[in-house]
CSV table of C-alpha atoms in Angstrom, one decimal:
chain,number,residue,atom,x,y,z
A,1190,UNK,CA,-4.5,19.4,9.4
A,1191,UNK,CA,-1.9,16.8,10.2
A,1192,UNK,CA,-2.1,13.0,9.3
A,1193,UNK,CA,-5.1,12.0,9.8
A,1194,UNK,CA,-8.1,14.4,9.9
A,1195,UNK,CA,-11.5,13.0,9.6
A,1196,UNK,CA,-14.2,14.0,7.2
A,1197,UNK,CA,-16.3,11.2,6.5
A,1198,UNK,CA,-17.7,13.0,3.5
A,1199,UNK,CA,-13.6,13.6,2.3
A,1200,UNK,CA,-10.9,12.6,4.3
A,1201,UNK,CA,-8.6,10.6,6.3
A,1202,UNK,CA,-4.5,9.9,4.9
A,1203,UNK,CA,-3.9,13.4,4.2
A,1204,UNK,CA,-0.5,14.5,3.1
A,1205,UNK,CA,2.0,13.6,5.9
A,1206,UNK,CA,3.8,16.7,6.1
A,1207,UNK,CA,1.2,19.3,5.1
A,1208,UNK,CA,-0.2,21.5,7.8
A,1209,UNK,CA,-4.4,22.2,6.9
A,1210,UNK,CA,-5.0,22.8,10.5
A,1211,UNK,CA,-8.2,25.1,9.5
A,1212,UNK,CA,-9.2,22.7,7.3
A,1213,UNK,CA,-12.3,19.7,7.5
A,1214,UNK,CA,-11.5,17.8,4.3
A,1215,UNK,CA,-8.6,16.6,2.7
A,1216,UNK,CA,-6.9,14.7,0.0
A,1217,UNK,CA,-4.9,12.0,0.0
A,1218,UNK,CA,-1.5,10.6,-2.3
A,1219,UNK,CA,-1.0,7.8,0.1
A,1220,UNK,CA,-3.8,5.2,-0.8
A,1221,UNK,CA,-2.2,2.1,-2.8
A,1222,UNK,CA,-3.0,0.0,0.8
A,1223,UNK,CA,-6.3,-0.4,-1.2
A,1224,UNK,CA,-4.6,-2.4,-3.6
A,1225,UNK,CA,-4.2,-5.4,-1.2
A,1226,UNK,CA,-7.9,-5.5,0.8
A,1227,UNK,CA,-6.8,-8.5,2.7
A,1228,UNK,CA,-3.6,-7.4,3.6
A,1229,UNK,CA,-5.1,-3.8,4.2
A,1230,UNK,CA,-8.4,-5.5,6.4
A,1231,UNK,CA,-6.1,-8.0,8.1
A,1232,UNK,CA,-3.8,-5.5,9.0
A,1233,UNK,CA,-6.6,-3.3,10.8
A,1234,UNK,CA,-6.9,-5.2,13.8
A,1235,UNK,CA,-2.9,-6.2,14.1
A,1236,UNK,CA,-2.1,-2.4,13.7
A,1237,UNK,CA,-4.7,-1.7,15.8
A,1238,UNK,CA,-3.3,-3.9,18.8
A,1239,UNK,CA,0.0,-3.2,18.0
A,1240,UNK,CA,-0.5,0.3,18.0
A,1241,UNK,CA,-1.0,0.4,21.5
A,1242,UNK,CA,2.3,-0.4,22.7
A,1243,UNK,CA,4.0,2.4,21.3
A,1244,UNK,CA,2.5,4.8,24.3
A,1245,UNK,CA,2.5,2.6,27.6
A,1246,UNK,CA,0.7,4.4,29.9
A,1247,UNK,CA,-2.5,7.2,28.7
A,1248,UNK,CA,-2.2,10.3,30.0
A,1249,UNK,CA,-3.2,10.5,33.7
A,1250,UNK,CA,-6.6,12.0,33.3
A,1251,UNK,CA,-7.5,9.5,31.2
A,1252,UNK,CA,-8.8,6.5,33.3
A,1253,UNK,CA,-11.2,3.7,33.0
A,1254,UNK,CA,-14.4,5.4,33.1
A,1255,UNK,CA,-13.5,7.6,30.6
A,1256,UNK,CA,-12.5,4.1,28.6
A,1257,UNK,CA,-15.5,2.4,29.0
A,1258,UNK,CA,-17.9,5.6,28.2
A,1259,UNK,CA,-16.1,5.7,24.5
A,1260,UNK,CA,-16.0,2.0,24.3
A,1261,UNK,CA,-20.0,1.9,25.3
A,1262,UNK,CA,-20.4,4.3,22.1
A,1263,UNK,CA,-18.6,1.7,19.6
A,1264,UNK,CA,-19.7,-1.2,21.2
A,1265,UNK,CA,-23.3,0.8,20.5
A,1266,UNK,CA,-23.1,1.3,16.6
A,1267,UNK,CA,-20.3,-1.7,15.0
A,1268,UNK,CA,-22.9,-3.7,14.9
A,1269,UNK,CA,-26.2,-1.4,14.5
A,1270,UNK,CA,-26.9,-1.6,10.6
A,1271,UNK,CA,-29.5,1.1,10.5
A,1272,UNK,CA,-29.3,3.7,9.4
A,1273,UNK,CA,-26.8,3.6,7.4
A,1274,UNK,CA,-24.7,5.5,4.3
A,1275,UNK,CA,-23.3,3.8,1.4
A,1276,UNK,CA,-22.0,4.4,-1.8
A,1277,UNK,CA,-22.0,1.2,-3.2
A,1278,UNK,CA,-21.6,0.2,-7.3
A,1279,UNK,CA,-23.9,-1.9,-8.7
A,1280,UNK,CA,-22.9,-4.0,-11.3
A,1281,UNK,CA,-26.2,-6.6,-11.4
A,1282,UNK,CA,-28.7,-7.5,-9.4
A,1283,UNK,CA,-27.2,-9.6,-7.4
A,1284,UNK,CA,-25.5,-6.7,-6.3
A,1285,UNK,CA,-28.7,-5.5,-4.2
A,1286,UNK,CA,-27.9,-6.3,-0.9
A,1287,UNK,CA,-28.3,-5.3,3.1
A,1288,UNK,CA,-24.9,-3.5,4.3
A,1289,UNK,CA,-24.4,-6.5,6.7
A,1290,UNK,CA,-24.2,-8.6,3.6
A,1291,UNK,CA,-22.1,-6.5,1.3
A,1292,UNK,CA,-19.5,-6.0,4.2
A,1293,UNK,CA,-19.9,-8.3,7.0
A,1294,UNK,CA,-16.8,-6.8,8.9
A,1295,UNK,CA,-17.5,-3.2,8.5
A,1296,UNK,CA,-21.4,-2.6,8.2
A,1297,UNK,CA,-22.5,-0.6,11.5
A,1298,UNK,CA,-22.1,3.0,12.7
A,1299,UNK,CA,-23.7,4.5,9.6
A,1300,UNK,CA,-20.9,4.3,7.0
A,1301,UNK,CA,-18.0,1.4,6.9
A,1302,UNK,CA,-15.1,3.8,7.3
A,1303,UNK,CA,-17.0,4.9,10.3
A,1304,UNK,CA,-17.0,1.3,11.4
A,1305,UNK,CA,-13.7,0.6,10.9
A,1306,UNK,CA,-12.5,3.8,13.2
A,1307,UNK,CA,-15.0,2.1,15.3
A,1308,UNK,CA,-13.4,-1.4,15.7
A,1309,UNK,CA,-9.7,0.8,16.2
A,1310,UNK,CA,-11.2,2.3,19.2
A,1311,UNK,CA,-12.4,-1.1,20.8
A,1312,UNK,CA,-8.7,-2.6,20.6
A,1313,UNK,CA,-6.4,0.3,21.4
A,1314,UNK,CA,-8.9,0.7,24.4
A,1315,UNK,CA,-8.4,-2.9,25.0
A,1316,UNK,CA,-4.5,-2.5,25.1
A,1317,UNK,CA,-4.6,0.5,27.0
A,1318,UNK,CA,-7.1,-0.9,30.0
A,1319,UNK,CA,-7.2,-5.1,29.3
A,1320,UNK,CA,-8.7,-6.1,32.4
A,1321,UNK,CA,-11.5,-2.9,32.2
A,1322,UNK,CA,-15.0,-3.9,32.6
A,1323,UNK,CA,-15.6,-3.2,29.0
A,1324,UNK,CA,-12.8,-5.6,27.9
A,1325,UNK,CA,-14.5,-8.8,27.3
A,1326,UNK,CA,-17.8,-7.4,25.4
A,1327,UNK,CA,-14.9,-5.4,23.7
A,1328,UNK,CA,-13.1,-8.7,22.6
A,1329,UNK,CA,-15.9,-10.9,21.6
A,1330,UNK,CA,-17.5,-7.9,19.3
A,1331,UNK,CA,-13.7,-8.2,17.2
A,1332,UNK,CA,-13.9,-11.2,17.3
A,1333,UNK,CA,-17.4,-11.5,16.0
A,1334,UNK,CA,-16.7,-8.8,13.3
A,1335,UNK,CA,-13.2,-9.9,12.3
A,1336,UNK,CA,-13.8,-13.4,11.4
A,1337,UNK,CA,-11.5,-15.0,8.3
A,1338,UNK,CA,-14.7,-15.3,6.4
A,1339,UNK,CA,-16.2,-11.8,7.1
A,1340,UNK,CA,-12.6,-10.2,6.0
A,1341,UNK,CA,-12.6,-12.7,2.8
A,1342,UNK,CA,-15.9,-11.0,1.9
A,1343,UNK,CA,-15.0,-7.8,2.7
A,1344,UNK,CA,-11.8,-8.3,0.1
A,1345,UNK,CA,-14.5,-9.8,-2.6
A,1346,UNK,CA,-16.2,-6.5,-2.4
A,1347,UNK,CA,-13.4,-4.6,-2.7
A,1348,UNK,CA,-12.2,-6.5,-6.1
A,1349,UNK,CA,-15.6,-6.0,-7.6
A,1350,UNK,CA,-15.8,-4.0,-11.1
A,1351,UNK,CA,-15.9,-0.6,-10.2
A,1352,UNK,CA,-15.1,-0.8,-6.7
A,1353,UNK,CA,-11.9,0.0,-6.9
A,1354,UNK,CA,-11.8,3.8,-6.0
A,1355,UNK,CA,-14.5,2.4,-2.7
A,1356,UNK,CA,-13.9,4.5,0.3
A,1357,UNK,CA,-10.8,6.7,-1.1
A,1358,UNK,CA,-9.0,8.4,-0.2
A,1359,UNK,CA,-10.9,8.5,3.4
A,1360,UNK,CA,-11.1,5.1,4.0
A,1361,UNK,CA,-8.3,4.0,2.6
A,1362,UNK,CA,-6.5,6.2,4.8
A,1363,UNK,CA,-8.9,4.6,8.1
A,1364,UNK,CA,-8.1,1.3,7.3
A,1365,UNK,CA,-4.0,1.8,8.9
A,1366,UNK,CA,-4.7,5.2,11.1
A,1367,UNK,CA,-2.0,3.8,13.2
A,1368,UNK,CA,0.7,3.5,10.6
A,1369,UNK,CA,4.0,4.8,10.4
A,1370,UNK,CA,2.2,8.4,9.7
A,1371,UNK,CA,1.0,9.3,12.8
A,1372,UNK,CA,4.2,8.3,14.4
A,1373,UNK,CA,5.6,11.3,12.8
A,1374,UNK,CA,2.2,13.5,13.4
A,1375,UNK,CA,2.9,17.0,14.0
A,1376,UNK,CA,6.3,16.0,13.8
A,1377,UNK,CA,8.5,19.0,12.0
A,1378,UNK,CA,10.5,17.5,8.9
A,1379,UNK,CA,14.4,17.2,9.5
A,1380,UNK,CA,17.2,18.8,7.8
A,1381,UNK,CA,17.2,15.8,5.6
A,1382,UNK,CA,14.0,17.4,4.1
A,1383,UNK,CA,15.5,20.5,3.8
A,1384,UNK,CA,13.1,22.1,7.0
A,1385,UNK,CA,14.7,23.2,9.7
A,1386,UNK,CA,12.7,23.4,13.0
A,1387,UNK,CA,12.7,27.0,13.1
A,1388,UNK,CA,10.6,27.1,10.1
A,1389,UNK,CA,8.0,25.3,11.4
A,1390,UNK,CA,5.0,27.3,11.8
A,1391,UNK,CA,6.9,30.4,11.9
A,1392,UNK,CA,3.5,33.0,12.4
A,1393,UNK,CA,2.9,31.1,15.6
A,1394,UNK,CA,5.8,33.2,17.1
A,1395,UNK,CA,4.1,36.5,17.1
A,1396,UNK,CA,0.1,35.1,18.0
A,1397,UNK,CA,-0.8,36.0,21.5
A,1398,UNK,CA,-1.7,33.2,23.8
A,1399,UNK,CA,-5.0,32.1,22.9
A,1400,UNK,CA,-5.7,33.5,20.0
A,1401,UNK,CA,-3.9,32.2,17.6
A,1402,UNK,CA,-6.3,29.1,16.4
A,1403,UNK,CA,-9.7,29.0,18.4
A,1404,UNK,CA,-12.3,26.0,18.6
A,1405,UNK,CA,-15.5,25.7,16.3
A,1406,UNK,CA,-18.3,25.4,17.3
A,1407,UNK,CA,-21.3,23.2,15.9
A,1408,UNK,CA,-24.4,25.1,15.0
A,1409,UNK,CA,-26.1,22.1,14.9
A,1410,UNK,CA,-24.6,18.5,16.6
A,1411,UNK,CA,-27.7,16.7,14.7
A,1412,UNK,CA,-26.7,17.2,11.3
A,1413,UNK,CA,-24.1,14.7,10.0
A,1414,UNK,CA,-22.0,17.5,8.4
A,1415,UNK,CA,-22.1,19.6,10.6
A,1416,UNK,CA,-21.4,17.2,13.8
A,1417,UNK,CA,-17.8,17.3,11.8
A,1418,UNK,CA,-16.7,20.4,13.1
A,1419,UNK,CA,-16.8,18.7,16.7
A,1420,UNK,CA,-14.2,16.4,15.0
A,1421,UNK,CA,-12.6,19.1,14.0
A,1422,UNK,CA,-11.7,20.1,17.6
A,1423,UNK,CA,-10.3,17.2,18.8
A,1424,UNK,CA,-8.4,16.3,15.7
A,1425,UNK,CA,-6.8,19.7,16.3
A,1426,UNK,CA,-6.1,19.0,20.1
A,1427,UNK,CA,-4.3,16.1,19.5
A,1428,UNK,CA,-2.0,17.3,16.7
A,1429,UNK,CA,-1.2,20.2,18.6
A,1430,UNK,CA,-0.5,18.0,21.2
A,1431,UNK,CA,1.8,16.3,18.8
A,1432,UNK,CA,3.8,19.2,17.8
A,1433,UNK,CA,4.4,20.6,21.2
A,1434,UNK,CA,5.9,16.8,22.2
A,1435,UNK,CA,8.6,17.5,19.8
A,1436,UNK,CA,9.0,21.2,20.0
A,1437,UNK,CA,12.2,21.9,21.9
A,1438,UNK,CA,11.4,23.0,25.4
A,1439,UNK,CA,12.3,26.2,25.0
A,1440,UNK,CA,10.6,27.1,21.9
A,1441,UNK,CA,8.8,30.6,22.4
A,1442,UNK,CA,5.7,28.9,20.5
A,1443,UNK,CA,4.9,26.1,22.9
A,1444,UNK,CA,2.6,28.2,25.3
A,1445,UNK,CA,0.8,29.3,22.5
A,1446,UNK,CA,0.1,26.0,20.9
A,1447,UNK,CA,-0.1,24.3,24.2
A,1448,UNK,CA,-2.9,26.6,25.3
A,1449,UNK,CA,-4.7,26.0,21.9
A,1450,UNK,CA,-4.3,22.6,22.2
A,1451,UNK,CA,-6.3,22.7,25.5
A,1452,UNK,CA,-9.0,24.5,24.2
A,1453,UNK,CA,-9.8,22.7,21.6
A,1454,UNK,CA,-9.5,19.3,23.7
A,1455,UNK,CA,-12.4,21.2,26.5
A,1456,UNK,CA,-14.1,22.0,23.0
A,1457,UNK,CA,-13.7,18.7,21.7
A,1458,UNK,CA,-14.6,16.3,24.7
A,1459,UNK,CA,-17.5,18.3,25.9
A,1460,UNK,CA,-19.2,17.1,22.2
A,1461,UNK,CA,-18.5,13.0,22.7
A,1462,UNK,CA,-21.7,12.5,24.6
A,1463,UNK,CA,-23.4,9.9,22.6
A,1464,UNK,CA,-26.5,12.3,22.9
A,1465,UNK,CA,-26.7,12.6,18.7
A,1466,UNK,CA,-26.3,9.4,16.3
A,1467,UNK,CA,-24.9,11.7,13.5
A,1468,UNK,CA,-22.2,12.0,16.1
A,1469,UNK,CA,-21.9,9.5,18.2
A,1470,UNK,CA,-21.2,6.9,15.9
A,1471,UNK,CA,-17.7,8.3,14.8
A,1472,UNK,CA,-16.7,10.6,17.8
A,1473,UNK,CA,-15.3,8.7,20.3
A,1474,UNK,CA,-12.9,7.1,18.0
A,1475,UNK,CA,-11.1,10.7,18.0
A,1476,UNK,CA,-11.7,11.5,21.5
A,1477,UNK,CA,-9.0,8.2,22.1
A,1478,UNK,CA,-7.0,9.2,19.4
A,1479,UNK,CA,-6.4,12.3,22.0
A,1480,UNK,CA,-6.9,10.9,25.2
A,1481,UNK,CA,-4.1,8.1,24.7
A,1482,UNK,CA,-1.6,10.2,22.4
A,1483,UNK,CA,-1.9,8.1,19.7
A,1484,UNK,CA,1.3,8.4,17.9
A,1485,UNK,CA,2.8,11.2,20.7
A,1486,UNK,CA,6.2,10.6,22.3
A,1487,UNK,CA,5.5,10.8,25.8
A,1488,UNK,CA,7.8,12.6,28.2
């Protein structure tokens, strides 16, 4: 996979310029933002709304229904405590607390990195569609959540004694998704790396259309593991996406990709139905990830 791939058991800043694209899990080298939590907290909301102006227009089929369904599945779970899955270090008991206590920011949809994706999605939909119907319940739920005192709290926790390893490298990596890696996602490395374009995937030149990478399939959407490989599909889709955008035009390996990149994005988007929790809560955060190009040059 390209920067980032979700796991929420194992993932999220994975290695700029390595290609897992088979993989679910990854590892990361990039996670000293965790040594500043309020600078790294803070800076989830600005990158968030920032983030947005990089691509000024979504892709066609993406319109305001399609907005508001995604939004309606954050605005369901940032703030829905239960149930919910922490690993959290106790040091006393005083430490023995409700999420909503422990994290005030980040303590719905099941698991605080899952949150935080969560609160991404509500402002880069905001940016992309401000005057949406969505947009105001949108804007008081950040505002709500991402209160000076609820971030102050959220860095306290973070300091704790044997917190400092919390949410690595996955949420680390969550916390700035729209960071100066995913403006380079799927993006082949320059001469100045010593990797010419042409080496770029070079066993993509001789797949047949189609059958190069296909789409998983969940055998089960209601498991919390499993609903992953659903994430895996549109986490695919869009890096594809990505590499194609900066593939020249005539590269022989753009139908290829481009017609994997379409199946996985059927794949992916037919799974973001809200339907299952174990999905739901996390989901839609990819699907926009896709649907707006995060981080893709668009032509």
């Amino acid at each position: 996979m390209l920067y980032p791939v979700r796991c929420h058991q194992c993932w999220s800043g994975c290695k700029r310029r390595v290609i897992l694209i088979g993989s679910v899990g990854c590892y990361s080298s990039t996670v000293s933002v965790m040594k500043y939590p309020i600078c790294t907290l803070f800076l989830l909301f600005i990158i968030g709304k920032a983030g947005v102006a990089q691509n000024t227009a979504a892709p066609a089929m993406f319109d305001t229904n399609a907005a508001e369904r995604f939004a309606h599945l954050a605005l369901a779970c940032v703030h829905k405590e239960y149930p919910n899955h922490i690993t959290h270090t106790l040091n006393s008991d005083a430490d023995v607390a409700p999420p909503r206590k422990l994290t005030p920011a980040f303590y719905g949809c099941y698991d605080w990195h899952s949150s935080v994706h969560g609160h991404w999605l509500l402002a880069r939909l905001i940016g992309t569609f401000p005057n949406s119907a969505f947009a105001p319940s949108a804007r008081e739920t950040l505002r709500q959540s991402l209160t000076a005192e609820n971030i102050a709290q959220e860095a306290v926790y973070l300091r704790a004694e044997g917190r400092a390893s919390f949410e690595r490298p996955y949420g680390a990596g969550m916390a700035t998704p729209a960071c100066r890696g995913t403006a380079r996602m799927g993006r082949p490395s320059g001469p100045r790396d010593g990797c010419e374009p042409a080496a770029f995937l070079p066993q993509i030149s001789s797949a047949k259309n189609g059958t190069w990478l296909q789409p998983v399939v969940s055998p089960d959407p209601t498991d919390p593991k499993l609903a992953h490989l659903d994430g895996l599909n549109l986490s695919r889709a869009w890096m594809l996406e990505g590499i194609a955008a900066v593939l020249p035009k005539g590269d022989k390996r753009l139908p290829t990709i481009r017609a994997a990149a379409e199946e996985h994005r059927r794949a992916g988007l037919a799974a973001v139905t809200g339907k299952h929790y174990e999905g739901g809560h996390w989901l839609g955060s990819f699907a926009v990830y896709l649907v707006t190009g995060r981080g893709i040059p668009q032509t």
